[in-house]
Amino acid sequence: MLANSIQLLTPRHWTDYELIDCGGFEKLERFGNVILIRPEPQAVWPKGLPESEWTKRHDIRFRGRSATSGEWIKKNLKLPDRWHVGYRNPEVAIKLRLALTSFKHVGVFPEQAVNWDYISDTVKSFSTGRPKVLNLFAYTGGASLIARAAGADVTHVDSIKQVVTWANENQELSELSDIRWVVEDALKFVKRELKRGNSYHGIILDPPAYGHGPKGEKWKLEDHIAEMMRDVVQLLDPHEHFLILNTYSLGFSSVIVENLIRAALPGAQQLETGELSLQATAGSKLPLGVFGKFRKMN
């Protein structure tokens, strides 16, 4: 049986984040009390607000030098390169350190708060006292922190040591502890866990379109995701589990994600698929990836 309908979901609990406007291949967004202008390749429509409003309101603008790097231009040189934001939903609260990186990111993908809410709700609903959650391609750890704050025993896997260190800083900032940090290629880690006979109540995957492991392993989403899905579903606890697959790739649709999940686990229960978006205050919706998720409760 296929999923009933394709959903369009946007975060509901952000107070420290606001998408003010988007268009003209850019987005104007507030993180805490800092307003940024960043490139956004999917914002192909015209801006909702006049350019003068963008110029007046922003604090820092990213100017690209190449496809993968650039520089931040500050209106006021006293503005910090690092600052903190918080996220709170009815179940949990976390804090995150943000930073101006050379590749336009700041350390959080705000649309992922939709998945965070699903994680905390599911972990809190499990009958298992301290469910085990595996976060793959885990970046700076937003999902890991949410799962840990909800009471899970969390393993956080990313191939880049610097972002794992960043995630550990976020753990301390959120006054949490005991997340297991692993710097490793995600697919290799999963295969090792299968050999060890380990299992998890929750698995979170947010793979990049392209990436590299710590030993030069190459990841290409369309080449490796079917193998990854086939392996990770074997790690799921048979009695109680959830899985989230999130992709940000211009060539992927939620139908592809649904097919991947159905092929890997034909009996997946409560399957939901759709698209994540951010609703701009000025009116437009910004699409930011597709997801598939399912869960089985005792």
mmCIF file of C-alpha atoms in Angstrom:
data_model
loop_
_atom_site.group_PDB
_atom_site.id
_atom_site.type_symbol
_atom_site.label_atom_id
_atom_site.label_comp_id
_atom_site.label_asym_id
_atom_site.label_seq_id
_atom_site.Cartn_x
_atom_site.Cartn_y
_atom_site.Cartn_z
ATOM 1 C CA MET A 1 0.000 0.000 0.000
ATOM 2 C CA LEU A 2 1.350 3.421 -0.909
ATOM 3 C CA ALA A 3 1.350 6.452 1.379
ATOM 4 C CA ASN A 4 -2.011 8.195 1.311
ATOM 5 C CA SER A 5 -0.886 11.668 0.282
ATOM 6 C CA ILE A 6 2.167 13.846 -0.164
ATOM 7 C CA GLN A 7 2.523 16.337 2.685
ATOM 8 C CA LEU A 8 3.955 19.844 2.687
ATOM 9 C CA LEU A 9 5.312 20.521 6.172
ATOM 10 C CA THR A 10 6.830 23.651 7.698
ATOM 11 C CA PRO A 11 8.160 24.226 11.249
ATOM 12 C CA ARG A 12 5.670 25.506 13.823
ATOM 13 C CA HIS A 13 7.743 26.148 16.955
ATOM 14 C CA TRP A 14 10.648 28.379 15.875
ATOM 15 C CA THR A 15 10.884 31.683 17.728
ATOM 16 C CA ASP A 16 14.631 32.154 17.125
ATOM 17 C CA TYR A 17 14.290 31.676 13.366
ATOM 18 C CA GLU A 18 12.271 33.515 10.719
ATOM 19 C CA LEU A 19 12.369 33.353 6.934
ATOM 20 C CA ILE A 20 11.529 36.963 6.178
ATOM 21 C CA ASP A 21 11.559 36.756 2.378
ATOM 22 C CA CYS A 22 12.989 34.718 -0.471
ATOM 23 C CA GLY A 23 13.344 35.151 -4.212
ATOM 24 C CA GLY A 24 15.836 36.220 -6.836
ATOM 25 C CA PHE A 25 17.990 33.209 -5.838
ATOM 26 C CA GLU A 26 18.426 34.576 -2.305
ATOM 27 C CA LYS A 27 16.814 34.351 1.136
ATOM 28 C CA LEU A 28 16.493 36.954 3.890
ATOM 29 C CA GLU A 29 16.353 35.206 7.247
ATOM 30 C CA ARG A 30 16.645 35.933 10.957
ATOM 31 C CA PHE A 31 18.621 33.688 13.301
ATOM 32 C CA GLY A 32 18.066 35.013 16.802
ATOM 33 C CA ASN A 33 18.713 38.742 16.456
ATOM 34 C CA VAL A 34 20.999 38.466 13.398
ATOM 35 C CA ILE A 35 19.512 38.894 9.900
ATOM 36 C CA LEU A 36 21.368 37.279 7.000
ATOM 37 C CA ILE A 37 21.132 37.291 3.215
ATOM 38 C CA ARG A 38 22.267 33.971 1.735
ATOM 39 C CA PRO A 39 22.122 32.401 -1.743
ATOM 40 C CA GLU A 40 19.185 30.063 -2.382
ATOM 41 C CA PRO A 41 19.225 28.246 -5.752
ATOM 42 C CA GLN A 42 15.588 27.145 -5.495
ATOM 43 C CA ALA A 43 14.195 30.679 -5.035
ATOM 44 C CA VAL A 44 13.727 31.286 -8.758
ATOM 45 C CA TRP A 45 10.740 33.663 -8.332
ATOM 46 C CA PRO A 46 10.929 37.441 -7.720
ATOM 47 C CA LYS A 47 11.452 38.767 -4.193
ATOM 48 C CA GLY A 48 8.337 39.664 -2.228
ATOM 49 C CA LEU A 49 9.889 42.727 -0.606
ATOM 50 C CA PRO A 50 11.680 45.528 -2.482
ATOM 51 C CA GLU A 51 15.463 45.381 -2.688
ATOM 52 C CA SER A 52 15.644 48.500 -0.529
ATOM 53 C CA GLU A 53 13.947 46.597 2.308
ATOM 54 C CA TRP A 54 16.457 43.757 2.053
ATOM 55 C CA THR A 55 19.314 46.270 2.099
ATOM 56 C CA LYS A 56 17.889 48.065 5.119
ATOM 57 C CA ARG A 57 17.035 45.018 7.199
ATOM 58 C CA HIS A 58 20.009 42.684 6.800
ATOM 59 C CA ASP A 59 23.078 42.629 9.073
ATOM 60 C CA ILE A 60 25.352 40.275 7.126
ATOM 61 C CA ARG A 61 25.362 39.154 3.494
ATOM 62 C CA PHE A 62 27.088 36.170 1.929
ATOM 63 C CA ARG A 63 28.891 36.845 -1.340
ATOM 64 C CA GLY A 64 29.955 33.759 -3.270
ATOM 65 C CA ARG A 65 33.387 33.529 -4.863
ATOM 66 C CA SER A 66 32.853 30.070 -6.348
ATOM 67 C CA ALA A 67 30.253 27.308 -6.332
ATOM 68 C CA THR A 68 31.508 26.087 -2.951
ATOM 69 C CA SER A 69 32.905 29.090 -1.065
ATOM 70 C CA GLY A 70 32.579 32.798 -0.467
ATOM 71 C CA GLU A 71 32.776 35.533 2.136
ATOM 72 C CA TRP A 72 30.470 37.288 4.586
ATOM 73 C CA ILE A 73 30.031 41.066 4.304
ATOM 74 C CA LYS A 74 29.040 42.731 7.587
ATOM 75 C CA LYS A 75 27.320 46.095 7.855
ATOM 76 C CA ASN A 76 28.906 46.481 11.273
ATOM 77 C CA LEU A 77 32.318 44.911 11.818
ATOM 78 C CA LYS A 78 31.502 44.481 15.520
ATOM 79 C CA LEU A 79 28.890 41.832 14.691
ATOM 80 C CA PRO A 80 30.044 38.427 15.989
ATOM 81 C CA ASP A 81 31.078 35.490 13.795
ATOM 82 C CA ARG A 82 29.409 33.161 16.323
ATOM 83 C CA TRP A 83 26.173 33.362 18.302
ATOM 84 C CA HIS A 84 23.529 31.119 19.870
ATOM 85 C CA VAL A 85 19.911 30.267 19.125
ATOM 86 C CA GLY A 86 17.440 28.029 20.908
ATOM 87 C CA TYR A 87 14.680 25.684 19.802
ATOM 88 C CA ARG A 88 11.794 24.520 21.946
ATOM 89 C CA ASN A 89 8.764 22.363 21.208
ATOM 90 C CA PRO A 90 6.217 20.983 23.716
ATOM 91 C CA GLU A 91 8.518 18.072 24.642
ATOM 92 C CA VAL A 92 12.116 19.349 24.652
ATOM 93 C CA ALA A 93 14.436 22.344 24.325
ATOM 94 C CA ILE A 94 17.966 22.645 22.885
ATOM 95 C CA LYS A 95 20.536 25.346 22.142
ATOM 96 C CA LEU A 96 22.785 25.623 19.092
ATOM 97 C CA ARG A 97 25.935 27.559 18.315
ATOM 98 C CA LEU A 98 25.823 29.222 14.914
ATOM 99 C CA ALA A 99 28.836 30.427 12.929
ATOM 100 C CA LEU A 100 29.591 32.101 9.606
ATOM 101 C CA THR A 101 31.280 29.410 7.506
ATOM 102 C CA SER A 102 33.047 29.871 4.182
ATOM 103 C CA PHE A 103 30.469 27.684 2.402
ATOM 104 C CA LYS A 104 27.384 29.826 3.323
ATOM 105 C CA HIS A 105 26.016 27.512 6.020
ATOM 106 C CA VAL A 106 25.646 28.617 9.643
ATOM 107 C CA GLY A 107 25.320 25.284 11.463
ATOM 108 C CA VAL A 108 21.603 24.546 11.308
ATOM 109 C CA PHE A 109 19.006 23.750 8.650
ATOM 110 C CA PRO A 110 15.859 25.367 10.099
ATOM 111 C CA GLU A 111 13.378 23.264 8.097
ATOM 112 C CA GLN A 112 14.648 20.184 9.951
ATOM 113 C CA ALA A 113 12.665 21.289 13.001
ATOM 114 C CA VAL A 114 9.738 19.413 11.423
ATOM 115 C CA ASN A 115 11.719 16.189 11.778
ATOM 116 C CA TRP A 116 12.891 17.171 15.262
ATOM 117 C CA ASP A 117 9.271 17.375 16.421
ATOM 118 C CA TYR A 118 8.587 13.911 14.990
ATOM 119 C CA ILE A 119 11.670 12.532 16.775
ATOM 120 C CA SER A 120 10.831 13.939 20.210
ATOM 121 C CA ASP A 121 7.168 12.932 19.956
ATOM 122 C CA THR A 122 8.060 9.381 18.900
ATOM 123 C CA VAL A 123 10.830 8.842 21.461
ATOM 124 C CA LYS A 124 8.541 10.097 24.246
ATOM 125 C CA SER A 125 5.790 7.734 23.043
ATOM 126 C CA PHE A 126 7.903 4.563 23.010
ATOM 127 C CA SER A 127 7.342 2.006 25.748
ATOM 128 C CA THR A 128 11.087 1.286 25.792
ATOM 129 C CA GLY A 129 12.642 3.150 28.710
ATOM 130 C CA ARG A 130 15.725 4.502 26.916
ATOM 131 C CA PRO A 131 15.375 3.811 23.194
ATOM 132 C CA LYS A 132 18.516 3.679 21.072
ATOM 133 C CA VAL A 133 18.688 6.234 18.234
ATOM 134 C CA LEU A 134 21.242 6.335 15.408
ATOM 135 C CA ASN A 135 21.778 9.647 13.603
ATOM 136 C CA LEU A 136 23.673 9.240 10.309
ATOM 137 C CA PHE A 137 25.175 12.148 8.322
ATOM 138 C CA ALA A 138 24.444 13.930 11.593
ATOM 139 C CA TYR A 139 26.139 17.315 10.950
ATOM 140 C CA THR A 140 26.114 19.664 13.977
ATOM 141 C CA GLY A 141 23.688 17.470 15.853
ATOM 142 C CA GLY A 142 20.284 19.150 16.047
ATOM 143 C CA ALA A 143 18.451 15.832 15.663
ATOM 144 C CA SER A 144 20.886 14.101 18.034
ATOM 145 C CA LEU A 145 20.261 16.711 20.731
ATOM 146 C CA ILE A 146 16.496 16.479 20.316
ATOM 147 C CA ALA A 147 16.568 12.679 20.620
ATOM 148 C CA ARG A 148 18.837 12.847 23.668
ATOM 149 C CA ALA A 149 16.697 15.526 25.325
ATOM 150 C CA ALA A 150 13.658 13.294 24.766
ATOM 151 C CA GLY A 151 15.379 10.473 26.664
ATOM 152 C CA ALA A 152 17.071 8.403 23.953
ATOM 153 C CA ASP A 153 20.506 6.790 23.998
ATOM 154 C CA VAL A 154 22.045 8.477 20.923
ATOM 155 C CA THR A 155 24.848 7.522 18.524
ATOM 156 C CA HIS A 156 25.892 10.422 16.272
ATOM 157 C CA VAL A 157 27.823 9.576 13.074
ATOM 158 C CA ASP A 158 29.432 12.039 10.687
ATOM 159 C CA SER A 159 32.523 11.762 8.508
ATOM 160 C CA ILE A 160 33.843 15.271 9.270
ATOM 161 C CA LYS A 161 35.647 15.646 12.592
ATOM 162 C CA GLN A 162 35.120 19.410 12.786
ATOM 163 C CA VAL A 163 31.323 19.187 12.646
ATOM 164 C CA VAL A 164 31.291 16.385 15.228
ATOM 165 C CA THR A 165 33.295 18.692 17.498
ATOM 166 C CA TRP A 166 30.722 21.414 16.770
ATOM 167 C CA ALA A 167 27.919 18.994 17.681
ATOM 168 C CA ASN A 168 29.660 18.210 20.973
ATOM 169 C CA GLU A 169 29.770 21.946 21.733
ATOM 170 C CA ASN A 170 26.034 22.077 21.075
ATOM 171 C CA GLN A 171 25.539 19.190 23.522
ATOM 172 C CA GLU A 172 27.336 21.155 26.231
ATOM 173 C CA LEU A 173 25.435 24.319 25.367
ATOM 174 C CA SER A 174 22.157 22.383 25.671
ATOM 175 C CA GLU A 175 23.245 20.975 29.058
ATOM 176 C CA LEU A 176 23.024 17.407 27.755
ATOM 177 C CA SER A 177 25.525 14.543 27.989
ATOM 178 C CA ASP A 178 26.387 10.987 26.983
ATOM 179 C CA ILE A 179 25.853 11.191 23.211
ATOM 180 C CA ARG A 180 28.207 8.729 21.509
ATOM 181 C CA TRP A 181 30.300 10.539 18.882
ATOM 182 C CA VAL A 182 31.581 8.600 15.852
ATOM 183 C CA VAL A 183 33.725 10.084 13.058
ATOM 184 C CA GLU A 184 33.273 7.552 10.283
ATOM 185 C CA ASP A 185 31.817 6.926 6.850
ATOM 186 C CA ALA A 186 28.101 6.317 7.486
ATOM 187 C CA LEU A 187 27.723 3.319 5.178
ATOM 188 C CA LYS A 188 30.779 1.594 6.631
ATOM 189 C CA PHE A 189 29.491 2.180 10.152
ATOM 190 C CA VAL A 190 26.098 0.685 9.308
ATOM 191 C CA LYS A 191 27.689 -2.439 7.817
ATOM 192 C CA ARG A 192 29.820 -2.870 10.943
ATOM 193 C CA GLU A 193 26.774 -2.499 13.181
ATOM 194 C CA LEU A 194 25.022 -5.229 11.188
ATOM 195 C CA LYS A 195 27.985 -7.573 11.728
ATOM 196 C CA ARG A 196 27.944 -6.752 15.440
ATOM 197 C CA GLY A 197 24.254 -7.646 15.642
ATOM 198 C CA ASN A 198 23.281 -4.238 17.045
ATOM 199 C CA SER A 199 19.834 -2.708 16.661
ATOM 200 C CA TYR A 200 18.185 0.688 17.108
ATOM 201 C CA HIS A 201 14.720 1.963 17.892
ATOM 202 C CA GLY A 202 15.230 5.044 15.734
ATOM 203 C CA ILE A 203 17.352 5.851 12.679
ATOM 204 C CA ILE A 204 17.743 9.319 11.160
ATOM 205 C CA LEU A 205 19.330 9.823 7.734
ATOM 206 C CA ASP A 206 19.982 13.223 6.184
ATOM 207 C CA PRO A 207 22.488 12.335 3.453
ATOM 208 C CA PRO A 208 24.122 14.941 1.210
ATOM 209 C CA ALA A 209 23.934 14.777 -2.564
ATOM 210 C CA TYR A 210 27.727 14.371 -2.571
ATOM 211 C CA GLY A 211 30.218 13.752 0.195
ATOM 212 C CA HIS A 212 33.460 12.152 1.326
ATOM 213 C CA GLY A 213 34.319 9.903 4.241
ATOM 214 C CA PRO A 214 37.309 10.457 6.570
ATOM 215 C CA LYS A 215 39.436 8.071 4.475
ATOM 216 C CA GLY A 216 38.391 9.480 1.107
ATOM 217 C CA GLU A 217 35.296 7.295 0.668
ATOM 218 C CA LYS A 218 33.005 8.790 -1.962
ATOM 219 C CA TRP A 219 29.276 9.246 -1.387
ATOM 220 C CA LYS A 220 26.899 9.998 -4.236
ATOM 221 C CA LEU A 221 23.252 9.966 -3.212
ATOM 222 C CA GLU A 222 21.718 8.247 -6.223
ATOM 223 C CA ASP A 223 24.480 5.619 -6.336
ATOM 224 C CA HIS A 224 24.469 4.642 -2.659
ATOM 225 C CA ILE A 225 21.095 5.426 -1.086
ATOM 226 C CA ALA A 226 19.382 2.154 -2.098
ATOM 227 C CA GLU A 227 22.210 0.139 -0.521
ATOM 228 C CA MET A 228 22.112 2.314 2.588
ATOM 229 C CA MET A 229 18.355 1.873 2.972
ATOM 230 C CA ARG A 230 18.580 -1.891 2.479
ATOM 231 C CA ASP A 231 21.145 -2.065 5.286
ATOM 232 C CA VAL A 232 19.694 0.385 7.816
ATOM 233 C CA VAL A 233 16.236 -1.182 7.945
ATOM 234 C CA GLN A 234 17.950 -4.373 9.158
ATOM 235 C CA LEU A 235 19.163 -2.408 12.202
ATOM 236 C CA LEU A 236 15.629 -1.473 13.291
ATOM 237 C CA ASP A 237 14.223 -3.039 16.426
ATOM 238 C CA PRO A 238 11.409 -5.318 15.196
ATOM 239 C CA HIS A 239 8.945 -4.360 17.942
ATOM 240 C CA GLU A 240 9.233 -0.574 18.195
ATOM 241 C CA HIS A 241 10.996 1.765 15.804
ATOM 242 C CA PHE A 242 11.021 4.863 13.624
ATOM 243 C CA LEU A 243 13.039 5.929 10.588
ATOM 244 C CA ILE A 244 13.406 9.318 8.905
ATOM 245 C CA LEU A 245 14.991 9.744 5.466
ATOM 246 C CA ASN A 246 15.521 13.354 4.426
ATOM 247 C CA THR A 247 17.149 14.405 1.151
ATOM 248 C CA TYR A 248 18.080 17.768 -0.244
ATOM 249 C CA SER A 249 18.760 17.102 -3.895
ATOM 250 C CA LEU A 250 17.186 18.959 -6.809
ATOM 251 C CA GLY A 251 16.657 15.689 -8.662
ATOM 252 C CA PHE A 252 14.805 13.871 -5.876
ATOM 253 C CA SER A 253 11.050 13.813 -5.264
ATOM 254 C CA SER A 254 9.038 12.390 -2.384
ATOM 255 C CA VAL A 255 7.883 9.606 -4.723
ATOM 256 C CA ILE A 256 11.511 8.475 -5.081
ATOM 257 C CA VAL A 257 11.891 8.501 -1.301
ATOM 258 C CA GLU A 258 8.690 6.493 -0.909
ATOM 259 C CA ASN A 259 9.869 3.916 -3.441
ATOM 260 C CA LEU A 260 13.219 3.594 -1.650
ATOM 261 C CA ILE A 261 11.511 2.930 1.681
ATOM 262 C CA ARG A 262 8.986 0.474 0.215
ATOM 263 C CA ALA A 263 11.748 -1.440 -1.552
ATOM 264 C CA ALA A 264 13.845 -1.663 1.616
ATOM 265 C CA LEU A 265 10.961 -2.434 4.004
ATOM 266 C CA PRO A 266 7.695 -3.363 2.247
ATOM 267 C CA GLY A 267 5.885 -3.632 5.577
ATOM 268 C CA ALA A 268 6.762 -0.121 6.812
ATOM 269 C CA GLN A 269 3.924 1.150 9.013
ATOM 270 C CA GLN A 270 2.476 4.672 9.232
ATOM 271 C CA LEU A 271 4.525 5.801 6.237
ATOM 272 C CA GLU A 272 4.451 9.535 5.536
ATOM 273 C CA THR A 273 6.165 11.272 2.628
ATOM 274 C CA GLY A 274 6.324 14.834 1.426
ATOM 275 C CA GLU A 275 8.288 18.023 1.193
ATOM 276 C CA LEU A 276 9.801 20.282 3.822
ATOM 277 C CA SER A 277 9.403 24.010 3.346
ATOM 278 C CA LEU A 278 9.835 27.309 5.125
ATOM 279 C CA GLN A 279 7.022 29.850 5.040
ATOM 280 C CA ALA A 280 8.339 33.362 4.409
ATOM 281 C CA THR A 281 6.708 36.187 6.339
ATOM 282 C CA ALA A 282 6.513 38.063 3.030
ATOM 283 C CA GLY A 283 4.396 35.289 1.533
ATOM 284 C CA SER A 284 6.382 32.737 -0.490
ATOM 285 C CA LYS A 285 7.011 29.131 0.483
ATOM 286 C CA LEU A 286 10.594 27.916 0.074
ATOM 287 C CA PRO A 287 10.959 24.176 -0.684
ATOM 288 C CA LEU A 288 13.922 22.625 1.105
ATOM 289 C CA GLY A 289 14.032 18.898 0.564
ATOM 290 C CA VAL A 290 11.846 15.818 0.612
ATOM 291 C CA PHE A 291 11.281 13.307 3.382
ATOM 292 C CA GLY A 292 9.921 9.869 4.126
ATOM 293 C CA LYS A 293 9.280 8.624 7.644
ATOM 294 C CA PHE A 294 7.566 5.728 9.339
ATOM 295 C CA ARG A 295 7.159 4.298 12.807
ATOM 296 C CA LYS A 296 5.939 1.243 14.630
ATOM 297 C CA MET A 297 4.701 1.582 18.206
ATOM 298 C CA ASN A 298 4.052 -1.140 20.773
#
